[in-house]
Short mmCIF file of C-alpha atoms in Angstrom, two decimals:
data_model
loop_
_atom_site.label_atom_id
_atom_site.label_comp_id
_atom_site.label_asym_id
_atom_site.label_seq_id
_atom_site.Cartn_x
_atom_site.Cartn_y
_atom_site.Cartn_z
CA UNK A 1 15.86 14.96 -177.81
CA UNK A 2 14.76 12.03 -179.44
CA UNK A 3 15.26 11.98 -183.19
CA UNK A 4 12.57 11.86 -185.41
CA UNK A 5 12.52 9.09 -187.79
CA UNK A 6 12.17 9.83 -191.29
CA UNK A 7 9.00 9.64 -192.88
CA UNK A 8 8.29 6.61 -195.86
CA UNK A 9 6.01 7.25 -198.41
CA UNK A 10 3.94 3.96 -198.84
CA UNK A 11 5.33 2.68 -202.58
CA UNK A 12 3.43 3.29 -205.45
CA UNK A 13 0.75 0.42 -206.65
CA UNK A 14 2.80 -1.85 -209.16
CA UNK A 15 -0.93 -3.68 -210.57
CA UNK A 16 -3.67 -1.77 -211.74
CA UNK A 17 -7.03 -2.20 -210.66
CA UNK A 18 -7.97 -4.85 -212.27
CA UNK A 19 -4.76 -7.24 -212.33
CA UNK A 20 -5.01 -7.21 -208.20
CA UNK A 21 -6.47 -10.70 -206.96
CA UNK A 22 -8.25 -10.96 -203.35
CA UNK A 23 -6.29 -11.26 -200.22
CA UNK A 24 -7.07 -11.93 -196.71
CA UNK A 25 -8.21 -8.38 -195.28
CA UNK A 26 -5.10 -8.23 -193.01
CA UNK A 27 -2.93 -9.02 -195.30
CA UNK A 28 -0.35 -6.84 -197.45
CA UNK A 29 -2.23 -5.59 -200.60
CA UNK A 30 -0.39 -6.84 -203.82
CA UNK A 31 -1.13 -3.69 -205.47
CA UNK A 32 2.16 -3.15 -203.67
CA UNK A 33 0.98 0.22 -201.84
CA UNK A 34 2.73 -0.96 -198.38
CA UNK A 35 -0.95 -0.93 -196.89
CA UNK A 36 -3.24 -3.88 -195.40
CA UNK A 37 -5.57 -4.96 -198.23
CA UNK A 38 -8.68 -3.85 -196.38
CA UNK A 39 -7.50 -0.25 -196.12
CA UNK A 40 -6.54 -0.39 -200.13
CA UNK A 41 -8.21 -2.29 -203.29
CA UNK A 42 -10.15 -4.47 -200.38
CA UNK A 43 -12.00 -1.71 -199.77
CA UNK A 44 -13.64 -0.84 -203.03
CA UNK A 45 -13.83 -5.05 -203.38
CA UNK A 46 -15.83 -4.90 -200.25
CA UNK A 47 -17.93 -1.82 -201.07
CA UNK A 48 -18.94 -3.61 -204.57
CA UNK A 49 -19.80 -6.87 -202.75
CA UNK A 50 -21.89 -5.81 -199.86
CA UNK A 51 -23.77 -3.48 -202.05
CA UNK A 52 -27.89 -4.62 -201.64
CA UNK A 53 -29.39 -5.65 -205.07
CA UNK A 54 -32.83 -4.71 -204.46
CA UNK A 55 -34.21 -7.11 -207.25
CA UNK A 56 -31.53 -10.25 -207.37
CA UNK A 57 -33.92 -11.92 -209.37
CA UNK A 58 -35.04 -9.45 -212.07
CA UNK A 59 -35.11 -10.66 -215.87
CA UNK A 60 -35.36 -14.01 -215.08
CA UNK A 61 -37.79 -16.24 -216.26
CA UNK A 62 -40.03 -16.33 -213.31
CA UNK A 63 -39.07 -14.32 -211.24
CA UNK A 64 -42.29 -14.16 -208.60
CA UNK A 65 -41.59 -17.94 -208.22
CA UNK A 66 -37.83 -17.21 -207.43
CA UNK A 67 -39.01 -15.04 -204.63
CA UNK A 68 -41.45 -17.34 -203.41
CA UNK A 69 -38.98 -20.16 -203.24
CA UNK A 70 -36.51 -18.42 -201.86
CA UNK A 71 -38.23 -16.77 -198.94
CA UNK A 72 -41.93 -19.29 -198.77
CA UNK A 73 -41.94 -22.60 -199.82
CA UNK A 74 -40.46 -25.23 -197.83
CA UNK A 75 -39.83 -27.87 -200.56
CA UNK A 76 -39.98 -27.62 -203.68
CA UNK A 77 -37.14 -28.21 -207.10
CA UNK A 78 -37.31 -26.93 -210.35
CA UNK A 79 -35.08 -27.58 -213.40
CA UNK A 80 -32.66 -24.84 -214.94
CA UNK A 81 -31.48 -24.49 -218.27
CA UNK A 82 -28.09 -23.26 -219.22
CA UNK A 83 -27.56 -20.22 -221.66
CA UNK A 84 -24.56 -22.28 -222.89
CA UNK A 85 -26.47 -25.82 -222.48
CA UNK A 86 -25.09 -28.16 -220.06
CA UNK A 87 -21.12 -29.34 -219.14
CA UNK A 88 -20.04 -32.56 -220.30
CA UNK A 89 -20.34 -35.13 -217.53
CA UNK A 90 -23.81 -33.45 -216.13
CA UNK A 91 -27.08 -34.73 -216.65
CA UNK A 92 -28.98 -32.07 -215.34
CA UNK A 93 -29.23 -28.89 -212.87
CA UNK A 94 -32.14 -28.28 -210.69
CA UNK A 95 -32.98 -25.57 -208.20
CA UNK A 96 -33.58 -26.32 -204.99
CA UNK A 97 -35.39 -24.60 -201.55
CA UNK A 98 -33.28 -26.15 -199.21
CA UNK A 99 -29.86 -29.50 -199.34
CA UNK A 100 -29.26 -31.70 -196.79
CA UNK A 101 -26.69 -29.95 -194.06
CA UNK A 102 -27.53 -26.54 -195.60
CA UNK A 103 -25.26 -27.10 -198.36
CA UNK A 104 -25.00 -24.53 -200.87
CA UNK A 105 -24.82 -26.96 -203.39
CA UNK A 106 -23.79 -30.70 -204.08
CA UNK A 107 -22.62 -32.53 -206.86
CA UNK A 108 -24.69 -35.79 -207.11
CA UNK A 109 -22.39 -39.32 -207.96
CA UNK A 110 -24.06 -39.22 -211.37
CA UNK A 111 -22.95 -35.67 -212.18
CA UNK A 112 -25.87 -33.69 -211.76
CA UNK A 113 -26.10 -30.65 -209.49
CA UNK A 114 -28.59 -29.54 -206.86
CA UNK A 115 -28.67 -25.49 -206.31
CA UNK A 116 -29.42 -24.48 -202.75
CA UNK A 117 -32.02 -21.12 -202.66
CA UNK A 118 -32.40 -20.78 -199.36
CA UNK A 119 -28.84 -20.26 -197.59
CA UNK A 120 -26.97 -17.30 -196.41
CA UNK A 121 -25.51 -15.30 -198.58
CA UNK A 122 -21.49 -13.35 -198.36
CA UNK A 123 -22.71 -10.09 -200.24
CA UNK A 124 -25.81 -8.01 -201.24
CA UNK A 125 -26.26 -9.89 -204.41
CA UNK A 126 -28.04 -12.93 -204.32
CA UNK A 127 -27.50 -13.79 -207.56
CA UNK A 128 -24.20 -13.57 -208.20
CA UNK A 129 -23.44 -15.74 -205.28
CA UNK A 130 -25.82 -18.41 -206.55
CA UNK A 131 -23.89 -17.73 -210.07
CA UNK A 132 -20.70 -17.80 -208.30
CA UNK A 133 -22.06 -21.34 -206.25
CA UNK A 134 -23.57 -22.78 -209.72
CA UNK A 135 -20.36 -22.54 -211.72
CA UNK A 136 -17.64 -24.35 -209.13
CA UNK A 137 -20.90 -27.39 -208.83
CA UNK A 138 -20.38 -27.45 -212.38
CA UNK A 139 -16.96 -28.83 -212.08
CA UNK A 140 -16.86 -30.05 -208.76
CA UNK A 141 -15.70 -33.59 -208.37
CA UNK A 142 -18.47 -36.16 -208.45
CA UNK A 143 -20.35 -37.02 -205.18
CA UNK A 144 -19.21 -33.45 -203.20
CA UNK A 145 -21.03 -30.69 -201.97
CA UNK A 146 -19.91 -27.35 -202.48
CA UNK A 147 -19.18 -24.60 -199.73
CA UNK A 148 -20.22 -21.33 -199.99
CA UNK A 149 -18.27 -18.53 -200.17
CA UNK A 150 -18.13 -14.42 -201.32
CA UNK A 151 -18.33 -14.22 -205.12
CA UNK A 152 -15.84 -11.89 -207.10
CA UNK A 153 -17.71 -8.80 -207.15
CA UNK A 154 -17.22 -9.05 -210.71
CA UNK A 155 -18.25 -12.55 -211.39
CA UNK A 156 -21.28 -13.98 -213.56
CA UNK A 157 -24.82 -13.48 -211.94
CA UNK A 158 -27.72 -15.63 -212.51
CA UNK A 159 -28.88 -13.82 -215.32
CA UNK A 160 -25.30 -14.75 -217.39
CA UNK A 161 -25.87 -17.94 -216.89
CA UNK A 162 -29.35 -18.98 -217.14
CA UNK A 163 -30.94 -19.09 -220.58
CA UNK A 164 -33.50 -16.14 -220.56
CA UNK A 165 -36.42 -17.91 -222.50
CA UNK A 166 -38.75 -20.79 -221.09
CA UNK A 167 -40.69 -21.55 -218.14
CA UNK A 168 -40.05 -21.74 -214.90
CA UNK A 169 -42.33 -24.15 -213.39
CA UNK A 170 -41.50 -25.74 -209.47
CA UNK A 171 -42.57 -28.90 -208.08
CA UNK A 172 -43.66 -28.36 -204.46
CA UNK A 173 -42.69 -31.47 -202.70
CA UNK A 174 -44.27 -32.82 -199.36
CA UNK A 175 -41.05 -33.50 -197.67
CA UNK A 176 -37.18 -33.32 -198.58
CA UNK A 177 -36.90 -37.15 -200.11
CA UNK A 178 -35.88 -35.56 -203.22
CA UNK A 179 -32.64 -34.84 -201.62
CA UNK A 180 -31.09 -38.64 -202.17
CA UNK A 181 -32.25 -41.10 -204.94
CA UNK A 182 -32.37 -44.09 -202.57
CA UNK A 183 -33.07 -43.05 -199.04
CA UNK A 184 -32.36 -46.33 -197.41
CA UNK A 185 -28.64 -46.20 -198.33
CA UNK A 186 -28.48 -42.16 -196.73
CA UNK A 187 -25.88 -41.54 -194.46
CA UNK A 188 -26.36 -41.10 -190.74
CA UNK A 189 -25.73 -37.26 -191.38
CA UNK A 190 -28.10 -36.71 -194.12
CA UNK A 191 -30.77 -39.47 -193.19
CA UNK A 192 -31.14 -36.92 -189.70
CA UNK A 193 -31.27 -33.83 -191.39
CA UNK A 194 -33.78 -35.00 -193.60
CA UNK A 195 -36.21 -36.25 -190.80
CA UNK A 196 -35.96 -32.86 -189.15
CA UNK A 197 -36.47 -30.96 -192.40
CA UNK A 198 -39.75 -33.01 -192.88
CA UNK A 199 -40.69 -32.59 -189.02
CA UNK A 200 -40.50 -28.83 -189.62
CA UNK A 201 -42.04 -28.47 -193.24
CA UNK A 202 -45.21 -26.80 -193.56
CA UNK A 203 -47.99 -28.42 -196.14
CA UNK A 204 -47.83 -26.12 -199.22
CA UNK A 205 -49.27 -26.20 -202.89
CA UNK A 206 -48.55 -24.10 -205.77
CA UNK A 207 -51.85 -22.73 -207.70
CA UNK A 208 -52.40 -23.91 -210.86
CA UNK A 209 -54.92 -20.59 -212.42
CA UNK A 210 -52.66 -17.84 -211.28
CA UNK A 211 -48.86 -17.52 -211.11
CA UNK A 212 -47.07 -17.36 -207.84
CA UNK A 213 -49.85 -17.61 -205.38
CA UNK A 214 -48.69 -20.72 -202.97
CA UNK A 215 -51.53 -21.94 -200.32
CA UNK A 216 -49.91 -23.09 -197.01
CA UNK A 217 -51.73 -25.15 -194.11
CA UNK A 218 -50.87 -23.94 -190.65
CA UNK A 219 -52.38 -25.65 -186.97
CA UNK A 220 -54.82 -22.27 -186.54
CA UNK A 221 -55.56 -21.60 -189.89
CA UNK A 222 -54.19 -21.56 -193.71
CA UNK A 223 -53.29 -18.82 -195.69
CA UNK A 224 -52.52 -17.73 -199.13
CA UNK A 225 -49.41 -15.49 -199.88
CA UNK A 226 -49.30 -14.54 -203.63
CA UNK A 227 -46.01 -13.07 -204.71
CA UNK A 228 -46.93 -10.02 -207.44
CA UNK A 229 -44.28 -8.53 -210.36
CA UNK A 230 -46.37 -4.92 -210.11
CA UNK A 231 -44.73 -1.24 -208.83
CA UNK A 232 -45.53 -1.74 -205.01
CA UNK A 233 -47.34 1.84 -204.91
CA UNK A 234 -49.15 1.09 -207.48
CA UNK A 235 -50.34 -2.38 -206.00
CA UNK A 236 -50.67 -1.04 -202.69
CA UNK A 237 -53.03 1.52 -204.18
CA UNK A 238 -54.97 -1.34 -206.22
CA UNK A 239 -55.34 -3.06 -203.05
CA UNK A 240 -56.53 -0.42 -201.23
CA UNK A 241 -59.43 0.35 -203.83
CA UNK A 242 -60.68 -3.23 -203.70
CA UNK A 243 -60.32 -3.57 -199.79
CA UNK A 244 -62.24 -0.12 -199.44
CA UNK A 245 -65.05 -1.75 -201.76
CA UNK A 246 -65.36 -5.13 -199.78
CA UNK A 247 -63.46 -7.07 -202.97
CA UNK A 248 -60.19 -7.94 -201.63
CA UNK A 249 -61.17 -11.14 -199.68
CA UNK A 250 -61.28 -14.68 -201.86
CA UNK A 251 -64.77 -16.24 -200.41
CA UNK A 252 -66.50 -16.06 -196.99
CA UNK A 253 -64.48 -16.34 -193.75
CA UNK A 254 -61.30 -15.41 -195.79
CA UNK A 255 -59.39 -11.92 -195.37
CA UNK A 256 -56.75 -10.02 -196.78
CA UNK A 257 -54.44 -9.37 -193.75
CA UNK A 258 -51.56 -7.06 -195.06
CA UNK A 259 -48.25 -8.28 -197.26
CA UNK A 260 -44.34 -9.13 -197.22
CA UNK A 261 -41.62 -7.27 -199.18
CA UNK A 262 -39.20 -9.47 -200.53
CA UNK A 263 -36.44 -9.19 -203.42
CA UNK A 264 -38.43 -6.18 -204.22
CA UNK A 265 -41.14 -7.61 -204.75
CA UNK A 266 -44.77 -7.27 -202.89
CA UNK A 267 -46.58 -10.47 -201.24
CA UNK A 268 -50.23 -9.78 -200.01
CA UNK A 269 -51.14 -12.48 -197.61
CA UNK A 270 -55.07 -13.85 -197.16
CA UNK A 271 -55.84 -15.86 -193.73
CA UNK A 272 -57.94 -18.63 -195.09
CA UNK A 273 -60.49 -20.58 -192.84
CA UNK A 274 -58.50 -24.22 -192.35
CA UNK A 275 -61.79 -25.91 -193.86
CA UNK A 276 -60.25 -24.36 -197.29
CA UNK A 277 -58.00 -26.16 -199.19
CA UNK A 278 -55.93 -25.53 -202.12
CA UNK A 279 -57.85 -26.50 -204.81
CA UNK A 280 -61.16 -24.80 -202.96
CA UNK A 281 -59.15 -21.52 -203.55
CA UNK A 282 -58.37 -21.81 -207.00
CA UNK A 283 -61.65 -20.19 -208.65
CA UNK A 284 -61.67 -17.23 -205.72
CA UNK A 285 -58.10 -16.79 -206.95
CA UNK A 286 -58.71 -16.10 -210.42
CA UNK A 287 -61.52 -14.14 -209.98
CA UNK A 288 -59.81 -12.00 -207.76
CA UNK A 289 -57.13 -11.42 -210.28
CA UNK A 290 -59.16 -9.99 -212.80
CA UNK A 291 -60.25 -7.40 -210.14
CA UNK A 292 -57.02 -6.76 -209.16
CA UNK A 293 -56.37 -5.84 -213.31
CA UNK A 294 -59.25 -3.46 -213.24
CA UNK A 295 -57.84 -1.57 -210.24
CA UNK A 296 -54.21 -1.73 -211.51
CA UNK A 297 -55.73 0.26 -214.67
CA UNK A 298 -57.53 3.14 -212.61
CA UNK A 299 -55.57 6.35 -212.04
CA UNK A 300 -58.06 8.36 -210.05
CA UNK A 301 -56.87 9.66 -206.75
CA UNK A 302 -57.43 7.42 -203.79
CA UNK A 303 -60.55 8.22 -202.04
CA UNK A 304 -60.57 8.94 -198.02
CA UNK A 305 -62.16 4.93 -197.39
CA UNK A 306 -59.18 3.87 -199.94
CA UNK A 307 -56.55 6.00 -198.38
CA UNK A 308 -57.82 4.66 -194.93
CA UNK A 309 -57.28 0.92 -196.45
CA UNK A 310 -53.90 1.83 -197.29
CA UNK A 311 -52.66 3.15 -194.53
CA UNK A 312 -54.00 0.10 -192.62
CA UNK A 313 -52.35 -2.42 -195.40
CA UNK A 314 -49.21 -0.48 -195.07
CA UNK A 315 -49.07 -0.99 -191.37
CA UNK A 316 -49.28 -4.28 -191.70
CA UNK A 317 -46.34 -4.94 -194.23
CA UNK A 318 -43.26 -6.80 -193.21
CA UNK A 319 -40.48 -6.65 -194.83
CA UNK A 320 -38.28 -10.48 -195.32
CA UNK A 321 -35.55 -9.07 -197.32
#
């Protein structure tokens, strides 16, 4: 008979926890355990880092706006401010939707940094991989992008970097020029990706009288998606009372067609007649807002017309995110 070989008992882990840096997932853990990294600390790395973060954006200074950017608006920058003010050597950092060859994030020749919002992310914290992408811009070498990658699942998030006080105001944009100072001079690379960009961009403005509410143009019609901070029940509810009263539309021809989720956060959507533009919205908008705040503040029980108008605006949510 075949002997049996005699058994090993992996060796015990030599780190703790917190001393053991990240490995490839096939490779030997240097906990020293004897086991593959994936099957040891790599797992409870990967648990912590593909964990979803329903809010990514909560506590930050405009946070409806970082949802609407993120998942609506085509173009558009803002400027960020720095909890610890800015690096030596860089002038500025500004948020933006979307950088030339879907770069996370480039370092300009002049030192400033561009923040991509609208790439893929590595975990289920959107955040701390923008954090993670923010801080190596900060000291990448002049005139580089920067690659993403999967944040430390302890690393900085948005919110430990960002100062939490002042506004948060974006610039919708028309097209993607914003992307190099001098156009003209683009490389072949960029100067292509920025013509398709503005090929596929759809016409958007930001309303001035109401906070988050972006009007879009689209070939059949336009539309108005207004990204809201409130408990979804409770805003589903609000919306249902208004919608079972005739007071959810914005003006003739115009109708309140159901909502996104996104971030954790709940988007009704109004088709708009394409005679109506942005600034033809803006009074409807307001108006509407201060009915929305009187229905927000009711607590009776839905009615059987408002539970009705739920059910049918809950059918017709989508979920982005």
């Amino acid at each position: 008979m075949a002997k049996k070989r005699p058994q090993t008992k992996a060796k015990r882990p030599q780190l703790d926890d917190a001393e053991v840096p990240v490995v490839g997932a096939r490779e030997p853990c240097p906990c020293g355990s004897g086991r593959r990294y994936k099957a040891c600390h790599g797992r409870t790395t990967a648990q912590a880092t593909t964990a979803l973060v329903q809010r990514p954006f909560e506590g930050l200074p405009g946070e409806c706006d970082w949802v609407a950017l993120r998942e609506l608006v085509p173009a558009a920058t803002v400027g960020l401010t720095l909890r610890d003010g800015l690096p030596e050597g860089v002038p500025s950092v500004t948020l933006a939707t979307v950088l030339p060859m879907a770069w996370p994030a480039l370092r300009r020749d002049d030192g400033s940094v561009l923040l991509g919002l609208q790439n893929d992310t590595a975990s289920g914290d959107i955040s701390r991989d923008l954090a993670d992408t923010l801080a190596r811009a900060l000291t990448a070498d002049p005139g580089t992008p920067v690659q993403g990658r999967r944040a430390p699942a302890d690393g900085p998030r948005l919110q430990d970097l960002l100062a939490p006080e002042g506004a948060f105001e974006p610039e919708v944009h028309s097209g993607f020029e914003f992307w190099v100072p001098d156009p003209e001079n683009a490389t072949p690379d960029v100067s292509a990706s920025l013509e398709r960009a503005n090929a596929a961009a759809i016409p958007t403005v930001r309303l001035q009288g109401v906070d988050a509410a972006y009007w879009c143009e689209t070939p059949d019609k336009n539309h108005l998606r207004w990204v809201m901070p409130h408990d979804e029940e409770r805003l589903l509810d609000a919306l249902a009372r208004l919608h079972a009263a005739g007071r959810s539309s914005l003006g003739e021809g115009t109708r309140l067609v159901g909502s996104f989720r996104a971030h954790g956060l709940t988007v009704p959507v109004w088709d708009l007649p394409s005679e109506i533009t942005a600034q033809d919205i803006e009074k409807p908008a307001a108006e509407f807002a201060e009915r929305l705040a009187e229905a927000l503040a009711t607590d009776a029980p839905l009615t059987h017309d408002e539970r009705r108008a739920r059910g049918g605006l809950t059918n017709r949510q989508v979920t982005l995110s």
